[in-house]
């Protein structure tokens, strides 16, 4: 049985705690005897999360059981961490087989010295701070989680669920992880190198209605003609004016936005359908399988066929 010990502190982000806990608990329900989940605060007293919820720990850290997986969540409480908490992590972290952080929990791991010389990530809004305060860390702001040896760091909030599912899949296999993902109604297959933002989240929402309508049109019609000229006509602007206004209001060029939308659409079709690569390349607006292949290799480091093999659920057994 693997003990998962979750460190609690005041102003912790509640979903950083409950998201991974639900995943590991789901694994224990599916495969009894595999995980024992425990929580601990410095003195064993209840903590108040940043959203106002109160969490009651199982232990004081001094009395906590030895951890196979030591999980450090994030939240506002990481901005001025208690020195005693950092000292406890520094002493006990090396004893765990896996050190895991969610969101700004990476800041606590960094303060304890575990990320020196390693690659790590955290919530996109705090990547610059982590890099500035700890220049010895290779901070990667793009992935939703990063594995470096026995240390795993994840991006903001819900990415802790993705990382926990990846750890369960590593421990117990794909079928168990997929069962949990389906129960939680989340994707099992978000790869660690997937960007923290979808195209719609990465781009700002345009202020002007015609540009907002174009953004929505792109999302709903990735296989259509999405040239600057075509999009500009839809916005009733000249191509030059449209391109300049789109970039000013969304933070990215029309071409970059279209590329991201098409990649996401193709990825979802590969994950969720049995459509062939040629059909998907047309539906996503790439035109040819080779064009889609180049886009996948450039963005994800895997060809479409390899991406599908890794991230599409296995077919349900027939009886």
Coordinates of N, CA and C in Angstrom, one line a residue, residues 60-262:
X60 N -0.7 15.8 12.9 CA 0.3 16.9 12.9 C 1.5 16.3 12.1
X61 N 2.2 17.2 11.4 CA 3.3 16.7 10.5 C 4.3 15.9 11.3
X62 N 4.5 16.3 12.6 CA 5.5 15.5 13.4 C 5.1 14.1 13.6
X63 N 3.8 13.8 13.5 CA 3.3 12.5 13.8 C 2.8 11.8 12.5
X64 N 3.0 12.4 11.4 CA 2.5 11.8 10.1 C 3.3 10.6 9.7
X65 N 2.6 9.6 9.1 CA 3.3 8.4 8.6 C 4.2 8.7 7.5
X66 N 5.2 7.8 7.3 CA 6.1 8.0 6.2 C 5.4 7.9 4.9
X67 N 5.8 8.8 4.0 CA 5.0 8.9 2.7 C 5.7 8.2 1.6
X68 N 4.9 7.5 0.8 CA 5.4 7.0 -0.5 C 5.4 8.2 -1.5
X69 N 4.2 8.9 -1.5 CA 4.0 10.1 -2.3 C 3.7 11.3 -1.4
X70 N 4.6 12.3 -1.4 CA 4.4 13.4 -0.6 C 3.9 14.5 -1.5
X71 N 2.6 15.0 -1.2 CA 2.0 15.9 -2.1 C 1.9 17.3 -1.4
X72 N 2.4 18.3 -2.1 CA 2.4 19.7 -1.6 C 1.5 20.5 -2.5
X73 N 0.3 20.9 -2.0 CA -0.6 21.8 -2.8 C -0.1 23.2 -2.8
X74 N -0.8 24.1 -3.6 CA -0.5 25.5 -3.6 C -1.5 26.3 -3.0
X75 N -1.5 27.6 -3.3 CA -2.5 28.5 -2.8 C -1.8 29.8 -2.2
X76 N -2.6 30.7 -1.7 CA -2.1 31.9 -1.3 C -1.1 31.7 -0.1
X77 N -1.3 30.6 0.6 CA -0.4 30.4 1.8 C 1.0 30.1 1.4
X78 N 1.3 29.9 0.1 CA 2.7 29.7 -0.3 C 3.5 31.0 -0.5
X79 N 2.8 32.1 -0.4 CA 3.5 33.4 -0.7 C 4.4 33.7 0.5
X80 N 4.0 33.4 1.7 CA 4.8 33.6 2.8 C 4.8 32.4 3.7
X81 N 5.5 31.3 3.2 CA 5.4 30.0 3.9 C 6.0 30.1 5.3
X82 N 5.4 29.3 6.2 CA 6.0 29.2 7.5 C 7.3 28.5 7.5
X83 N 8.3 29.1 8.1 CA 9.7 28.5 8.1 C 9.7 27.1 8.6
X84 N 8.8 26.8 9.6 CA 8.7 25.4 10.1 C 8.2 24.4 9.1
X85 N 7.3 24.9 8.2 CA 6.8 24.0 7.2 C 7.9 23.7 6.2
X86 N 8.7 24.7 5.8 CA 9.8 24.5 4.8 C 10.8 23.6 5.4
X87 N 11.1 23.8 6.7 CA 12.1 23.0 7.4 C 11.6 21.5 7.5
X88 N 10.4 21.3 7.7 CA 9.8 19.9 7.7 C 10.0 19.3 6.4
X89 N 9.6 20.0 5.3 CA 9.8 19.5 4.0 C 11.2 19.2 3.7
X90 N 12.1 20.0 4.0 CA 13.5 19.8 3.8 C 14.0 18.5 4.4
X91 N 13.5 18.3 5.6 CA 14.0 17.1 6.4 C 13.3 15.8 5.9
X92 N 12.0 15.9 5.6 CA 11.2 14.6 5.3 C 11.1 14.4 3.8
X93 N 11.2 15.4 3.0 CA 11.0 15.2 1.6 C 11.9 14.1 1.0
X94 N 13.2 14.1 1.3 CA 14.1 13.0 0.7 C 13.7 11.6 1.1
X95 N 12.8 11.4 2.1 CA 12.4 10.1 2.5 C 11.3 9.6 1.7
X96 N 10.6 10.4 1.0 CA 9.5 10.0 0.1 C 10.0 9.5 -1.2
X97 N 9.3 8.5 -1.8 CA 9.7 8.0 -3.1 C 9.3 8.9 -4.2
X98 N 8.2 9.7 -3.9 CA 7.8 10.7 -4.9 C 7.5 12.0 -4.2
X99 N 8.0 13.1 -4.8 CA 7.6 14.4 -4.3 C 6.8 15.1 -5.4
X100 N 5.6 15.6 -5.0 CA 4.7 16.1 -6.0 C 4.2 17.4 -5.5
X101 N 4.1 18.4 -6.4 CA 3.5 19.7 -6.1 C 2.4 20.0 -7.1
X102 N 1.4 20.7 -6.6 CA 0.3 21.2 -7.4 C 0.4 22.7 -7.4
X103 N 0.3 23.3 -8.5 CA 0.2 24.8 -8.6 C 1.4 25.4 -7.9
X104 N 1.2 26.4 -7.0 CA 2.3 27.1 -6.4 C 2.9 26.3 -5.2
X105 N 2.5 25.1 -5.1 CA 3.2 24.2 -4.2 C 4.7 24.0 -4.6
X106 N 5.0 24.3 -5.9 CA 6.3 24.2 -6.4 C 7.2 25.3 -5.6
X107 N 6.6 26.4 -5.2 CA 7.4 27.4 -4.5 C 7.9 26.8 -3.2
X108 N 7.1 26.0 -2.5 CA 7.5 25.3 -1.3 C 8.6 24.3 -1.5
X109 N 8.5 23.5 -2.6 CA 9.6 22.6 -2.9 C 10.9 23.4 -3.3
X110 N 10.7 24.5 -3.9 CA 11.9 25.3 -4.3 C 12.5 25.9 -3.0
X111 N 11.7 26.4 -2.1 CA 12.3 26.9 -0.9 C 13.0 25.9 -0.1
X112 N 12.5 24.6 -0.2 CA 13.2 23.5 0.6 C 14.4 23.0 -0.2
X113 N 14.7 23.5 -1.4 CA 15.9 23.1 -2.1 C 15.8 21.9 -3.1
X114 N 14.5 21.4 -3.3 CA 14.4 20.2 -4.0 C 14.4 20.4 -5.5
X115 N 14.2 21.6 -6.0 CA 14.1 21.8 -7.4 C 15.4 22.4 -8.0
X116 N 16.4 22.6 -7.2 CA 17.7 23.1 -7.8 C 18.2 22.2 -8.9
X117 N 18.5 22.8 -10.0 CA 19.1 22.0 -11.1 C 18.1 21.1 -11.8
X118 N 16.8 21.3 -11.5 CA 15.8 20.5 -12.1 C 14.9 21.3 -13.0
X119 N 14.1 20.6 -13.9 CA 13.1 21.3 -14.7 C 11.8 21.2 -13.9
X120 N 11.0 22.3 -13.9 CA 9.8 22.3 -13.1 C 8.8 23.3 -13.7
X121 N 7.6 23.2 -13.3 CA 6.6 24.2 -13.7 C 5.7 24.5 -12.5
X122 N 4.9 25.6 -12.7 CA 3.9 26.0 -11.7 C 2.8 26.7 -12.4
X123 N 1.9 27.3 -11.7 CA 0.8 28.1 -12.3 C 1.5 29.2 -13.2
X124 N 0.9 29.4 -14.4 CA 1.5 30.3 -15.3 C 1.7 31.7 -14.8
X125 N 0.9 32.1 -13.8 CA 1.0 33.5 -13.3 C 2.2 33.6 -12.3
X126 N 2.8 32.5 -11.9 CA 3.9 32.5 -11.0 C 5.2 31.9 -11.5
X127 N 5.2 31.6 -12.8 CA 6.4 31.0 -13.4 C 7.6 32.0 -13.3
X128 N 7.3 33.3 -13.7 CA 8.3 34.3 -13.7 C 8.9 34.5 -12.3
X129 N 8.0 34.5 -11.3 CA 8.4 34.7 -9.9 C 9.3 33.5 -9.5
X130 N 8.9 32.3 -9.8 CA 9.7 31.1 -9.4 C 11.1 31.2 -10.1
X131 N 11.1 31.6 -11.4 CA 12.4 31.7 -12.1 C 13.2 32.8 -11.5
X132 N 12.6 33.9 -11.2 CA 13.4 35.0 -10.7 C 13.9 34.7 -9.3
X133 N 13.1 34.1 -8.4 CA 13.6 33.9 -7.0 C 14.5 32.7 -7.0
X134 N 14.4 31.8 -7.9 CA 15.3 30.6 -7.9 C 15.9 30.3 -9.3
X135 N 16.8 31.1 -9.7 CA 17.4 31.0 -11.1 C 18.1 29.7 -11.4
X136 N 18.3 28.9 -10.3 CA 18.9 27.6 -10.5 C 17.9 26.5 -11.0
X137 N 16.6 26.9 -11.0 CA 15.6 26.0 -11.5 C 15.3 26.3 -13.0
X138 N 15.2 25.3 -13.8 CA 14.7 25.4 -15.2 C 13.2 25.4 -15.2
X139 N 12.6 26.6 -15.2 CA 11.2 26.8 -15.1 C 10.6 26.7 -16.5
X140 N 9.7 25.8 -16.7 CA 9.0 25.7 -18.0 C 7.6 26.1 -17.8
X141 N 7.2 27.3 -18.4 CA 5.8 27.8 -18.2 C 4.7 27.1 -19.0
X142 N 5.1 26.3 -19.9 CA 4.1 25.7 -20.9 C 3.4 24.5 -20.4
X143 N 4.1 23.4 -19.9 CA 3.3 22.2 -19.7 C 2.4 22.2 -18.5
X144 N 1.4 21.3 -18.6 CA 0.5 21.2 -17.4 C 1.1 20.4 -16.3
X145 N 2.1 19.6 -16.6 CA 3.0 19.0 -15.5 C 4.3 18.6 -16.1
X146 N 5.3 18.5 -15.2 CA 6.7 18.1 -15.5 C 7.1 17.0 -14.6
X147 N 7.7 16.0 -15.1 CA 8.4 15.0 -14.3 C 9.9 15.1 -14.5
X148 N 10.6 15.2 -13.4 CA 12.1 15.2 -13.4 C 12.5 14.3 -12.3
X149 N 12.9 13.0 -12.7 CA 13.3 12.1 -11.7 C 12.1 11.7 -10.8
X150 N 12.3 11.7 -9.5 CA 11.1 11.4 -8.6 C 10.3 12.6 -8.2
X151 N 10.6 13.7 -8.8 CA 9.9 14.9 -8.5 C 9.0 15.3 -9.6
X152 N 7.7 15.6 -9.3 CA 6.7 16.0 -10.3 C 6.1 17.3 -9.9
X153 N 6.0 18.3 -10.8 CA 5.4 19.6 -10.5 C 4.3 19.8 -11.5
X154 N 3.2 20.4 -11.1 CA 2.1 20.6 -12.0 C 1.7 22.1 -12.0
X155 N 1.0 22.5 -13.1 CA 0.6 23.8 -13.2 C -0.6 24.2 -12.3
X156 N -1.5 25.1 -12.8 CA -2.5 25.5 -11.9 C -3.7 24.6 -11.6
X157 N -4.1 24.5 -10.4 CA -5.3 23.9 -9.9 C -5.7 22.6 -10.6
X158 N -6.5 22.5 -11.6 CA -7.0 21.3 -12.2 C -5.9 20.4 -12.7
X159 N -4.7 20.9 -13.1 CA -3.7 20.1 -13.6 C -3.2 19.1 -12.5
X160 N -3.4 19.4 -11.3 CA -3.1 18.4 -10.2 C -3.9 17.1 -10.4
X161 N -5.1 17.2 -11.0 CA -5.9 16.0 -11.3 C -5.2 15.2 -12.4
X162 N -4.7 15.9 -13.5 CA -4.0 15.3 -14.6 C -2.7 14.6 -14.1
X163 N -2.0 15.2 -13.2 CA -0.8 14.6 -12.7 C -1.1 13.4 -11.9
X164 N -2.1 13.5 -11.0 CA -2.5 12.4 -10.1 C -2.9 11.2 -11.0
X165 N -3.7 11.4 -12.1 CA -4.1 10.4 -13.0 C -2.8 9.7 -13.6
X166 N -1.9 10.5 -14.0 CA -0.6 10.0 -14.6 C 0.1 9.1 -13.6
X167 N 0.1 9.5 -12.3 CA 0.8 8.7 -11.3 C 0.1 7.4 -11.0
X168 N -1.3 7.5 -11.0 CA -2.0 6.2 -10.8 C -1.8 5.3 -12.0
X169 N -1.8 5.9 -13.2 CA -1.5 5.0 -14.4 C -0.1 4.4 -14.3
X170 N 0.8 5.1 -13.8 CA 2.2 4.6 -13.6 C 2.1 3.4 -12.6
X171 N 1.4 3.6 -11.5 CA 1.3 2.6 -10.4 C 0.5 1.4 -10.7
X172 N -0.7 1.6 -11.3 CA -1.7 0.6 -11.4 C -2.1 0.3 -12.8
X173 N -1.7 1.0 -13.8 CA -2.0 0.7 -15.2 C -3.1 1.6 -15.7
X174 N -3.2 1.6 -17.0 CA -4.0 2.5 -17.8 C -5.5 2.2 -17.5
X175 N -5.9 1.0 -17.4 CA -7.3 0.7 -17.2 C -7.9 1.3 -15.9
X176 N -7.1 1.2 -14.8 CA -7.5 1.8 -13.5 C -7.6 3.3 -13.6
X177 N -6.6 3.9 -14.2 CA -6.6 5.4 -14.4 C -7.8 5.8 -15.2
X178 N -8.1 5.1 -16.3 CA -9.2 5.4 -17.2 C -10.5 5.3 -16.5
X179 N -10.7 4.3 -15.6 CA -11.9 4.1 -14.8 C -12.1 5.3 -13.9
X180 N -11.1 5.8 -13.3 CA -11.2 6.9 -12.4 C -11.5 8.2 -13.2
X181 N -10.8 8.4 -14.3 CA -11.1 9.6 -15.2 C -12.6 9.6 -15.6
X182 N -13.1 8.5 -16.0 CA -14.5 8.4 -16.5 C -15.4 8.7 -15.3
X183 N -15.1 8.2 -14.1 CA -16.0 8.5 -13.0 C -15.9 10.0 -12.6
X184 N -14.8 10.6 -12.7 CA -14.7 12.0 -12.4 C -15.1 12.9 -13.6
X185 N -15.4 12.3 -14.7 CA -15.8 13.0 -15.9 C -14.7 14.0 -16.3
X186 N -13.4 13.5 -16.4 CA -12.3 14.3 -16.8 C -11.6 13.5 -17.9
X187 N -10.7 14.2 -18.6 CA -9.8 13.5 -19.6 C -8.7 12.8 -18.9
X188 N -8.5 11.5 -19.2 CA -7.3 10.9 -18.7 C -6.1 11.3 -19.6
X189 N -6.3 11.7 -20.8 CA -5.3 11.7 -21.8 C -4.6 13.0 -22.0
X190 N -4.8 14.0 -21.1 CA -4.1 15.3 -21.3 C -2.6 15.0 -21.1
X191 N -1.8 15.0 -22.1 CA -0.4 14.8 -21.9 C 0.3 15.9 -21.2
X192 N 1.4 15.5 -20.4 CA 2.1 16.5 -19.6 C 2.6 17.7 -20.4
X193 N 2.9 17.4 -21.7 CA 3.5 18.5 -22.5 C 2.4 19.4 -23.2
X194 N 1.1 19.1 -22.9 CA 0.1 19.9 -23.4 C 0.2 21.3 -22.7
X195 N 0.0 22.4 -23.5 CA 0.1 23.7 -23.0 C -0.9 24.0 -21.9
X196 N -0.6 24.8 -20.9 CA -1.5 25.2 -19.9 C -2.8 25.8 -20.4
X197 N -2.7 26.5 -21.5 CA -3.9 27.1 -22.1 C -4.4 26.4 -23.3
X198 N -5.7 26.4 -23.4 CA -6.3 26.1 -24.7 C -6.2 27.4 -25.5
X199 N -6.5 27.3 -26.8 CA -6.5 28.5 -27.7 C -7.4 29.6 -27.1
X200 N -8.6 29.1 -26.7 CA -9.6 30.1 -26.2 C -9.1 30.8 -24.9
X201 N -8.4 30.0 -24.1 CA -8.0 30.6 -22.8 C -6.7 31.4 -23.0
X202 N -5.8 30.9 -23.9 CA -4.5 31.6 -24.1 C -4.7 33.0 -24.8
X203 N -5.7 33.1 -25.6 CA -6.0 34.4 -26.2 C -7.0 35.1 -25.4
X204 N -6.8 36.4 -25.3 CA -7.8 37.3 -24.7 C -9.0 37.4 -25.5
X205 N -10.1 37.6 -24.9 CA -11.4 37.8 -25.6 C -11.4 39.2 -26.2
X206 N -11.6 39.3 -27.5 CA -11.6 40.6 -28.1 C -12.7 41.5 -27.5
X207 N -12.5 42.8 -27.5 CA -13.4 43.7 -26.9 C -14.6 44.0 -27.9
X208 N -14.2 44.1 -29.2 CA -15.2 44.5 -30.2 C -16.0 43.2 -30.6
X209 N -17.3 43.4 -30.8 CA -18.1 42.3 -31.1 C -17.8 41.6 -32.4
X210 N -17.4 42.3 -33.5 CA -17.1 41.6 -34.7 C -15.9 40.7 -34.6
X211 N -14.9 41.1 -33.8 CA -13.7 40.2 -33.5 C -14.1 39.0 -32.6
X212 N -14.9 39.3 -31.6 CA -15.4 38.2 -30.8 C -16.1 37.1 -31.6
X213 N -17.0 37.6 -32.6 CA -17.7 36.7 -33.4 C -16.8 35.9 -34.3
X214 N -15.7 36.5 -34.8 CA -14.7 35.8 -35.6 C -14.0 34.7 -34.7
X215 N -13.6 35.1 -33.5 CA -13.0 34.1 -32.6 C -13.9 32.8 -32.5
X216 N -15.2 33.1 -32.2 CA -16.2 32.0 -32.1 C -16.3 31.2 -33.4
X217 N -16.3 31.9 -34.5 CA -16.5 31.2 -35.8 C -15.3 30.3 -36.1
X218 N -14.1 30.8 -35.7 CA -12.9 29.9 -35.9 C -13.0 28.6 -35.1
X219 N -13.5 28.8 -33.9 CA -13.6 27.6 -33.0 C -14.6 26.6 -33.5
X220 N -15.7 27.1 -34.1 CA -16.8 26.3 -34.5 C -16.6 25.7 -36.0
X221 N -15.7 26.3 -36.7 CA -15.5 26.0 -38.1 C -14.0 25.8 -38.5
X222 N -13.3 24.9 -37.8 CA -11.9 24.8 -38.0 C -11.5 24.3 -39.4
X223 N -12.4 23.6 -40.1 CA -12.2 23.1 -41.4 C -12.4 24.1 -42.5
X224 N -13.0 25.3 -42.2 CA -13.3 26.2 -43.3 C -12.1 27.0 -43.7
X225 N -12.3 27.9 -44.7 CA -11.3 28.8 -45.1 C -11.1 29.9 -44.0
X226 N -10.0 29.8 -43.3 CA -9.7 30.7 -42.2 C -8.5 31.6 -42.5
X227 N -8.4 31.9 -43.8 CA -7.3 32.9 -44.1 C -7.6 34.3 -43.6
X228 N -6.6 35.1 -43.5 CA -6.8 36.4 -43.0 C -7.9 37.2 -43.8
X229 N -7.8 37.0 -45.1 CA -8.7 37.6 -46.0 C -10.2 37.2 -45.7
X230 N -10.4 35.9 -45.6 CA -11.7 35.4 -45.3 C -12.2 35.9 -44.0
X231 N -11.4 35.9 -42.9 CA -11.8 36.3 -41.6 C -12.1 37.8 -41.6
X232 N -11.2 38.5 -42.3 CA -11.4 40.0 -42.3 C -12.7 40.4 -43.0
X233 N -13.1 39.6 -44.0 CA -14.4 39.9 -44.7 C -15.5 39.6 -43.7
X234 N -15.4 38.6 -42.9 CA -16.4 38.3 -41.9 C -16.5 39.4 -40.8
X235 N -15.4 40.0 -40.5 CA -15.4 41.1 -39.5 C -15.7 42.4 -40.2
X236 N -15.9 42.4 -41.5 CA -16.1 43.6 -42.2 C -15.0 44.7 -42.0
X237 N -13.8 44.2 -42.1 CA -12.6 45.0 -42.0 C -11.6 44.7 -43.2
X238 N -10.7 45.6 -43.5 CA -9.7 45.2 -44.4 C -8.8 44.2 -43.8
X239 N -8.1 43.3 -44.6 CA -7.2 42.3 -44.0 C -6.1 42.9 -43.1
X240 N -5.6 44.0 -43.6 CA -4.5 44.7 -42.8 C -5.0 45.2 -41.4
X241 N -6.2 45.9 -41.5 CA -6.8 46.4 -40.3 C -7.2 45.2 -39.4
X242 N -7.8 44.2 -39.9 CA -8.3 43.1 -39.1 C -7.1 42.4 -38.4
X243 N -6.0 42.1 -39.2 CA -4.9 41.4 -38.5 C -4.3 42.3 -37.4
X244 N -4.2 43.6 -37.6 CA -3.6 44.5 -36.6 C -4.6 44.5 -35.4
X245 N -5.9 44.6 -35.6 CA -6.8 44.7 -34.5 C -7.0 43.4 -33.7
X246 N -6.9 42.3 -34.5 CA -7.0 41.0 -33.8 C -5.9 40.8 -32.9
X247 N -4.7 41.1 -33.3 CA -3.5 40.9 -32.5 C -3.5 41.8 -31.3
X248 N -4.0 43.1 -31.5 CA -4.0 44.0 -30.4 C -5.0 43.6 -29.3
X249 N -6.1 43.0 -29.7 CA -7.2 42.7 -28.8 C -7.1 41.3 -28.2
X250 N -6.4 40.4 -28.9 CA -6.4 39.0 -28.4 C -5.0 38.6 -27.9
X251 N -4.0 39.3 -28.3 CA -2.6 39.0 -27.9 C -1.9 38.0 -28.8
X252 N -2.6 37.6 -29.8 CA -1.9 36.7 -30.8 C -2.4 37.0 -32.2
X253 N -1.6 36.6 -33.2 CA -2.0 36.8 -34.6 C -3.2 35.9 -34.9
X254 N -3.9 36.3 -36.0 CA -5.0 35.3 -36.4 C -4.5 34.0 -36.8
X255 N -3.3 33.9 -37.5 CA -2.7 32.7 -37.9 C -2.4 31.8 -36.7
X256 N -1.8 32.4 -35.7 CA -1.5 31.6 -34.5 C -2.7 31.1 -33.8
X257 N -3.8 31.9 -33.7 CA -5.0 31.5 -33.1 C -5.6 30.3 -33.9
X258 N -5.7 30.4 -35.2 CA -6.2 29.3 -36.1 C -5.4 28.1 -35.9
X259 N -4.0 28.2 -35.8 CA -3.2 27.0 -35.6 C -3.6 26.3 -34.3
X260 N -3.8 27.0 -33.3 CA -4.1 26.4 -32.0 C -5.5 25.7 -32.0
X261 N -6.4 26.4 -32.6 CA -7.8 25.8 -32.6 C -7.8 24.6 -33.5
X262 N -7.1 24.5 -34.6 CA -7.0 23.4 -35.4 C -6.3 22.2 -34.7

